[in-house]
């Protein structure tokens, strides 16, 4: 039996099952696909695929459906993604280009992915530990109260309010602001915080306590890393695929409410900004997600990944189109953040 023909049969079964949700038989394969062999040969190929655990027969005398392993082989053998049309690309660009800040970028992105894929869209906020410092601003909001604003290269903003022992002086704040930005701009936030530890000793004695307080505020900003956020959109899309889940969509919805589960998933899949990662069914460690697949990609600046985004849906998913959409959106988000 030809391995190439066997893979062609598997690909045809996956494509037909995704489109129709009906188990696929040998007669239908011959009629719909130009496989160049008889129904009897196709049946032999299907029997071999079943022996390998790539397809299964859900009912007696029924056609076959892909297993998780079959979907995995199908995805791994994809040579190209389904190309997006020019109008689709322009729609993505136009929709994200109108964002006014990071929160707006995230909100628009998940709504866009949910609309394009008809799945559940998930996006992680940029990680502080992977973000660079764009600017640190010191704003006096009262005679003895200071607002410390950290603006990351991704557009993420963190703010801390400090109570000071002495009345703030604008000229002194200007000098401290200049020194802090000279030491930290362009560095990873974690590296900037480390470098700034030595800054107080380089300044006049009367300014050191204030600078130490500012540096502690920057360290405190990193605590937010333990409370990373994810944003979801399109959970109602799961209702369209109710029959794809063995029991109900309840376990999936329960898992979606556990943001730590989603953060762990996206964290595992976000290391390569140029890759699209796919986890299928039983490959997902959370039992409530075993009937789903997750398609994700990292986003960030250049080769620096700061977080991930993706979609979650049933394993009976149009993988080529979904993978192309997730990759395209991730690239547009990276460009939007760079801008």
CSV table of C-alpha atoms in Angstrom, one decimal:
chain,number,residue,atom,x,y,z
A,1,UNK,CA,0.0,0.0,0.0
A,2,UNK,CA,1.3,3.4,-0.9
A,3,UNK,CA,2.0,5.6,2.1
A,4,UNK,CA,1.2,8.7,0.0
A,5,UNK,CA,-2.1,7.3,-1.0
A,6,UNK,CA,-2.9,6.3,2.6
A,7,UNK,CA,-2.2,9.8,3.7
A,8,UNK,CA,-4.3,11.1,0.8
A,9,UNK,CA,-7.2,9.0,2.1
A,10,UNK,CA,-6.7,10.3,5.6
A,11,UNK,CA,-6.6,13.9,4.4
A,12,UNK,CA,-9.8,13.3,2.4
A,13,UNK,CA,-11.6,11.7,5.5
A,14,UNK,CA,-10.5,14.7,7.7
A,15,UNK,CA,-11.7,17.3,5.1
A,16,UNK,CA,-15.0,15.6,4.5
A,17,UNK,CA,-15.8,15.0,8.2
A,18,UNK,CA,-14.9,18.6,9.1
A,19,UNK,CA,-17.2,19.8,6.4
A,20,UNK,CA,-20.2,17.4,6.9
A,21,UNK,CA,-19.8,16.0,10.4
A,22,UNK,CA,-20.9,12.7,8.9
A,23,UNK,CA,-18.8,9.6,9.1
A,24,UNK,CA,-17.0,9.1,5.7
A,25,UNK,CA,-17.3,5.9,3.7
A,26,UNK,CA,-15.2,4.6,0.8
A,27,UNK,CA,-17.9,5.3,-1.8
A,28,UNK,CA,-18.1,8.9,-0.8
A,29,UNK,CA,-14.3,9.2,-1.0
A,30,UNK,CA,-14.3,7.9,-4.5
A,31,UNK,CA,-17.1,10.2,-5.6
A,32,UNK,CA,-15.7,13.4,-4.0
A,33,UNK,CA,-11.9,12.9,-4.4
A,34,UNK,CA,-9.8,11.9,-7.3
A,35,UNK,CA,-7.8,9.2,-5.6
A,36,UNK,CA,-7.4,7.1,-8.8
A,37,UNK,CA,-8.3,3.8,-7.2
A,38,UNK,CA,-11.4,1.6,-6.6
A,39,UNK,CA,-13.6,1.6,-3.6
A,40,UNK,CA,-12.2,-1.8,-2.6
A,41,UNK,CA,-8.7,-0.3,-2.5
A,42,UNK,CA,-9.9,2.6,-0.5
A,43,UNK,CA,-11.5,0.2,2.0
A,44,UNK,CA,-8.2,-1.6,2.4
A,45,UNK,CA,-6.5,1.7,3.0
A,46,UNK,CA,-9.2,2.7,5.5
A,47,UNK,CA,-8.7,-0.6,7.3
A,48,UNK,CA,-5.0,0.0,7.6
A,49,UNK,CA,-5.6,3.6,8.9
A,50,UNK,CA,-8.0,2.1,11.5
A,51,UNK,CA,-5.4,-0.4,12.6
A,52,UNK,CA,-2.9,2.5,13.1
A,53,UNK,CA,-5.4,4.3,15.3
A,54,UNK,CA,-5.8,7.2,12.9
A,55,UNK,CA,-9.5,6.7,12.1
A,56,UNK,CA,-12.3,4.9,13.9
A,57,UNK,CA,-15.7,3.5,13.1
A,58,UNK,CA,-18.3,5.1,15.5
A,59,UNK,CA,-21.1,2.7,14.6
A,60,UNK,CA,-21.4,-0.7,12.9
A,61,UNK,CA,-21.6,-0.4,9.1
A,62,UNK,CA,-20.9,3.3,9.3
A,63,UNK,CA,-18.2,5.3,7.7
A,64,UNK,CA,-15.0,6.4,9.5
A,65,UNK,CA,-14.1,9.5,11.5
A,66,UNK,CA,-10.6,10.8,12.4
A,67,UNK,CA,-9.2,10.2,15.9
A,68,UNK,CA,-7.0,12.7,17.7
A,69,UNK,CA,-4.0,10.9,16.3
A,70,UNK,CA,-5.4,11.2,12.8
A,71,UNK,CA,-5.9,14.9,13.2
A,72,UNK,CA,-2.3,15.2,14.5
A,73,UNK,CA,-0.9,13.4,11.4
A,74,UNK,CA,-3.1,15.6,9.2
A,75,UNK,CA,-1.9,18.8,10.8
A,76,UNK,CA,1.8,17.7,10.9
A,77,UNK,CA,1.6,16.9,7.1
A,78,UNK,CA,0.1,20.3,6.1
A,79,UNK,CA,2.6,21.9,3.7
A,80,UNK,CA,0.7,25.2,3.4
A,81,UNK,CA,-2.0,27.1,5.2
A,82,UNK,CA,-5.1,28.1,3.3
A,83,UNK,CA,-4.2,31.6,2.1
A,84,UNK,CA,-6.3,34.5,3.3
A,85,UNK,CA,-8.0,36.7,0.7
A,86,UNK,CA,-6.9,40.3,0.2
A,87,UNK,CA,-10.3,41.6,1.6
A,88,UNK,CA,-9.8,39.5,4.7
A,89,UNK,CA,-6.3,40.8,5.2
A,90,UNK,CA,-7.5,44.4,4.7
A,91,UNK,CA,-10.3,43.8,7.2
A,92,UNK,CA,-7.8,42.6,9.9
A,93,UNK,CA,-5.5,45.5,9.3
A,94,UNK,CA,-8.3,48.1,9.3
A,95,UNK,CA,-10.0,46.7,12.4
A,96,UNK,CA,-6.8,46.6,14.5
A,97,UNK,CA,-5.4,49.9,13.1
A,98,UNK,CA,-8.3,51.8,14.8
A,99,UNK,CA,-7.2,50.7,18.3
A,100,UNK,CA,-6.4,53.5,20.7
A,101,UNK,CA,-4.4,51.7,23.4
A,102,UNK,CA,-3.4,48.2,24.5
A,103,UNK,CA,-6.7,47.3,26.1
A,104,UNK,CA,-8.4,48.3,22.9
A,105,UNK,CA,-6.0,46.2,20.9
A,106,UNK,CA,-6.7,43.1,23.0
A,107,UNK,CA,-10.5,43.6,22.9
A,108,UNK,CA,-10.5,44.1,19.2
A,109,UNK,CA,-8.2,41.1,18.6
A,110,UNK,CA,-10.3,38.6,20.5
A,111,UNK,CA,-13.5,39.8,18.9
A,112,UNK,CA,-11.9,39.7,15.4
A,113,UNK,CA,-10.6,36.1,15.9
A,114,UNK,CA,-13.9,34.9,17.2
A,115,UNK,CA,-15.7,36.4,14.3
A,116,UNK,CA,-13.3,35.1,11.6
A,117,UNK,CA,-12.9,31.5,13.0
A,118,UNK,CA,-16.3,31.0,14.7
A,119,UNK,CA,-14.4,29.6,17.7
A,120,UNK,CA,-13.5,30.8,21.1
A,121,UNK,CA,-10.8,33.4,20.9
A,122,UNK,CA,-8.2,33.7,23.7
A,123,UNK,CA,-5.5,36.4,24.2
A,124,UNK,CA,-2.9,36.8,26.9
A,125,UNK,CA,-1.9,40.3,27.9
A,126,UNK,CA,1.8,41.0,27.2
A,127,UNK,CA,4.0,39.5,29.9
A,128,UNK,CA,5.8,42.1,32.0
A,129,UNK,CA,8.9,39.9,32.3
A,130,UNK,CA,9.2,39.7,28.5
A,131,UNK,CA,8.4,43.4,28.0
A,132,UNK,CA,10.9,46.2,27.5
A,133,UNK,CA,10.8,49.7,29.1
A,134,UNK,CA,9.6,52.4,26.7
A,135,UNK,CA,9.5,55.2,29.3
A,136,UNK,CA,9.1,55.8,33.0
A,137,UNK,CA,7.2,58.9,34.1
A,138,UNK,CA,7.1,60.5,37.5
A,139,UNK,CA,4.1,62.7,38.1
A,140,UNK,CA,3.5,64.6,41.3
A,141,UNK,CA,-0.2,64.5,42.1
A,142,UNK,CA,0.1,66.1,45.6
A,143,UNK,CA,2.8,67.9,47.5
A,144,UNK,CA,3.9,64.5,49.0
A,145,UNK,CA,2.4,62.0,46.6
A,146,UNK,CA,4.0,60.7,43.4
A,147,UNK,CA,2.5,58.7,40.6
A,148,UNK,CA,5.1,56.3,39.0
A,149,UNK,CA,4.0,55.2,35.5
A,150,UNK,CA,5.8,52.5,33.6
A,151,UNK,CA,5.1,52.3,29.9
A,152,UNK,CA,6.3,49.0,28.3
A,153,UNK,CA,7.3,48.6,24.7
A,154,UNK,CA,4.1,46.7,24.1
A,155,UNK,CA,2.0,49.6,25.3
A,156,UNK,CA,1.2,48.0,28.6
A,157,UNK,CA,1.0,50.6,31.4
A,158,UNK,CA,1.6,50.0,35.1
A,159,UNK,CA,1.0,52.7,37.7
A,160,UNK,CA,2.0,52.9,41.4
A,161,UNK,CA,1.3,55.8,43.9
A,162,UNK,CA,4.0,56.6,46.4
A,163,UNK,CA,3.7,58.6,49.6
A,164,UNK,CA,6.9,60.7,50.2
A,165,UNK,CA,8.3,62.0,53.4
A,166,UNK,CA,9.3,65.4,52.0
A,167,UNK,CA,7.6,67.8,49.6
A,168,UNK,CA,8.3,66.9,46.0
A,169,UNK,CA,10.5,69.3,44.0
A,170,UNK,CA,9.8,69.5,40.2
A,171,UNK,CA,13.5,70.2,39.4
A,172,UNK,CA,14.7,67.2,41.4
A,173,UNK,CA,12.0,65.0,39.9
A,174,UNK,CA,13.2,66.1,36.4
A,175,UNK,CA,16.7,65.0,37.2
A,176,UNK,CA,15.7,61.7,38.7
A,177,UNK,CA,13.3,61.0,35.8
A,178,UNK,CA,16.1,61.6,33.3
A,179,UNK,CA,18.6,59.3,35.1
A,180,UNK,CA,16.0,56.5,35.5
A,181,UNK,CA,15.1,56.6,31.8
A,182,UNK,CA,18.8,56.8,30.7
A,183,UNK,CA,19.4,53.6,32.8
A,184,UNK,CA,16.3,51.7,31.8
A,185,UNK,CA,15.0,52.6,28.4
A,186,UNK,CA,15.0,49.7,26.0
A,187,UNK,CA,15.8,47.1,28.6
A,188,UNK,CA,13.6,44.2,29.7
A,189,UNK,CA,11.7,45.4,32.7
A,190,UNK,CA,13.3,42.7,34.9
A,191,UNK,CA,16.8,43.9,33.8
A,192,UNK,CA,15.9,47.5,34.3
A,193,UNK,CA,14.7,46.9,37.8
A,194,UNK,CA,18.0,45.1,38.6
A,195,UNK,CA,20.1,47.9,37.1
A,196,UNK,CA,18.2,50.6,39.0
A,197,UNK,CA,19.0,49.0,42.3
A,198,UNK,CA,22.4,50.7,42.3
A,199,UNK,CA,21.1,54.1,41.1
A,200,UNK,CA,20.3,55.6,44.6
A,201,UNK,CA,23.9,55.5,45.7
A,202,UNK,CA,24.9,57.5,42.6
A,203,UNK,CA,22.6,60.4,43.5
A,204,UNK,CA,22.8,63.1,46.2
A,205,UNK,CA,22.1,61.7,49.7
A,206,UNK,CA,19.0,63.8,50.1
A,207,UNK,CA,17.4,62.2,47.0
A,208,UNK,CA,18.3,58.5,47.8
A,209,UNK,CA,15.2,57.6,49.9
A,210,UNK,CA,12.9,58.9,47.1
A,211,UNK,CA,14.7,57.0,44.4
A,212,UNK,CA,14.7,53.8,46.6
A,213,UNK,CA,10.9,54.1,46.9
A,214,UNK,CA,10.6,54.5,43.1
A,215,UNK,CA,12.8,51.5,42.5
A,216,UNK,CA,10.7,49.4,44.9
A,217,UNK,CA,7.6,50.6,43.0
A,218,UNK,CA,9.1,49.2,39.8
A,219,UNK,CA,9.8,45.9,41.5
A,220,UNK,CA,6.2,45.8,42.7
A,221,UNK,CA,5.0,46.1,39.2
A,222,UNK,CA,6.5,42.7,38.4
A,223,UNK,CA,4.2,41.2,41.0
A,224,UNK,CA,1.4,41.7,38.4
A,225,UNK,CA,3.2,38.9,36.5
A,226,UNK,CA,1.7,36.4,39.0
A,227,UNK,CA,-1.8,37.7,38.0
A,228,UNK,CA,-1.5,37.6,34.3
A,229,UNK,CA,-4.7,38.3,32.4
A,230,UNK,CA,-6.4,36.6,29.5
A,231,UNK,CA,-9.4,37.9,27.6
A,232,UNK,CA,-12.0,35.7,25.9
A,233,UNK,CA,-14.5,36.2,23.2
A,234,UNK,CA,-16.9,34.0,21.3
A,235,UNK,CA,-17.7,31.4,24.0
A,236,UNK,CA,-21.2,31.4,22.6
A,237,UNK,CA,-19.8,29.9,19.5
A,238,UNK,CA,-19.4,26.6,21.3
A,239,UNK,CA,-23.2,26.2,21.2
A,240,UNK,CA,-22.9,25.8,17.4
A,241,UNK,CA,-20.8,22.6,18.0
A,242,UNK,CA,-22.8,21.0,20.8
A,243,UNK,CA,-22.9,17.7,19.0
A,244,UNK,CA,-19.1,17.6,18.7
A,245,UNK,CA,-18.7,17.1,22.4
A,246,UNK,CA,-19.4,13.6,23.8
A,247,UNK,CA,-21.4,14.7,26.8
A,248,UNK,CA,-21.9,18.4,26.8
A,249,UNK,CA,-20.1,21.7,26.5
A,250,UNK,CA,-20.3,22.1,30.3
A,251,UNK,CA,-16.7,20.8,31.0
A,252,UNK,CA,-15.3,23.1,28.3
A,253,UNK,CA,-17.1,26.1,29.7
A,254,UNK,CA,-15.8,25.2,33.2
A,255,UNK,CA,-12.3,25.0,31.9
A,256,UNK,CA,-12.6,28.4,30.1
A,257,UNK,CA,-13.5,30.0,33.4
A,258,UNK,CA,-10.2,28.8,34.9
A,259,UNK,CA,-7.9,31.4,33.5
A,260,UNK,CA,-4.9,29.8,35.0
A,261,UNK,CA,-5.6,26.8,32.7
A,262,UNK,CA,-5.6,29.0,29.6
A,263,UNK,CA,-2.5,30.9,30.8
A,264,UNK,CA,-0.7,27.6,31.2
A,265,UNK,CA,-1.8,26.5,27.7
A,266,UNK,CA,-0.7,29.8,26.0
A,267,UNK,CA,2.5,29.9,28.0
A,268,UNK,CA,3.4,26.4,26.7
A,269,UNK,CA,2.7,27.4,23.1
A,270,UNK,CA,4.1,30.9,22.8
A,271,UNK,CA,7.9,30.6,22.4
A,272,UNK,CA,8.3,31.0,18.6
A,273,UNK,CA,6.8,34.1,17.1
A,274,UNK,CA,6.9,32.6,13.6
A,275,UNK,CA,5.2,29.3,14.4
A,276,UNK,CA,1.6,28.3,14.9
A,277,UNK,CA,1.2,25.6,17.5
A,278,UNK,CA,-1.7,23.1,17.6
A,279,UNK,CA,-2.7,20.9,20.5
A,280,UNK,CA,-5.4,18.3,19.8
A,281,UNK,CA,-7.8,16.6,22.1
A,282,UNK,CA,-6.0,14.3,24.6
A,283,UNK,CA,-2.8,16.3,24.1
A,284,UNK,CA,-4.4,19.0,26.3
A,285,UNK,CA,-3.7,18.1,29.9
A,286,UNK,CA,-6.9,19.5,31.3
A,287,UNK,CA,-9.6,16.7,31.1
A,288,UNK,CA,-12.4,19.2,30.4
A,289,UNK,CA,-10.7,20.2,27.2
A,290,UNK,CA,-10.1,16.7,25.7
A,291,UNK,CA,-12.8,17.3,23.1
A,292,UNK,CA,-11.2,20.5,21.9
A,293,UNK,CA,-8.2,21.7,20.0
A,294,UNK,CA,-6.2,24.9,20.6
A,295,UNK,CA,-4.4,26.8,17.8
A,296,UNK,CA,-2.1,29.5,19.0
A,297,UNK,CA,0.8,31.8,18.1
A,298,UNK,CA,3.1,34.1,19.9
A,299,UNK,CA,3.1,37.8,19.3
A,300,UNK,CA,5.5,40.6,20.2
A,301,UNK,CA,8.2,42.8,18.8
A,302,UNK,CA,10.6,41.3,16.2
A,303,UNK,CA,11.7,37.9,17.5
A,304,UNK,CA,10.8,38.8,21.1
A,305,UNK,CA,7.6,37.0,22.1
A,306,UNK,CA,5.7,38.8,24.9
A,307,UNK,CA,2.5,36.7,25.0
A,308,UNK,CA,0.3,34.5,22.9
A,309,UNK,CA,-3.1,34.4,21.3
A,310,UNK,CA,-5.2,31.7,19.7
A,311,UNK,CA,-8.6,30.0,19.4
A,312,UNK,CA,-10.2,27.0,21.0
A,313,UNK,CA,-12.8,24.8,19.4
A,314,UNK,CA,-13.9,21.2,18.8
A,315,UNK,CA,-11.3,18.8,17.3
A,316,UNK,CA,-13.5,18.7,14.2
A,317,UNK,CA,-11.9,22.0,13.1
A,318,UNK,CA,-10.9,23.5,9.8
A,319,UNK,CA,-7.2,23.5,10.8
A,320,UNK,CA,-5.7,25.0,7.6
A,321,UNK,CA,-8.0,28.1,7.7
A,322,UNK,CA,-7.8,28.5,11.5
A,323,UNK,CA,-4.0,28.2,11.5
A,324,UNK,CA,-3.8,30.8,8.8
A,325,UNK,CA,-6.1,33.2,10.6
A,326,UNK,CA,-4.3,32.9,13.9
A,327,UNK,CA,-0.9,33.5,12.3
A,328,UNK,CA,-2.1,36.5,10.3
A,329,UNK,CA,-3.8,38.1,13.4
A,330,UNK,CA,-0.7,37.5,15.5
A,331,UNK,CA,1.5,39.3,12.9
A,332,UNK,CA,-0.9,42.2,12.7
A,333,UNK,CA,-1.0,42.5,16.5
A,334,UNK,CA,2.8,42.6,16.6
A,335,UNK,CA,2.9,45.3,14.0
A,336,UNK,CA,0.3,47.3,15.9
A,337,UNK,CA,2.3,47.1,19.1
A,338,UNK,CA,5.5,48.1,17.3
A,339,UNK,CA,3.8,51.1,15.9
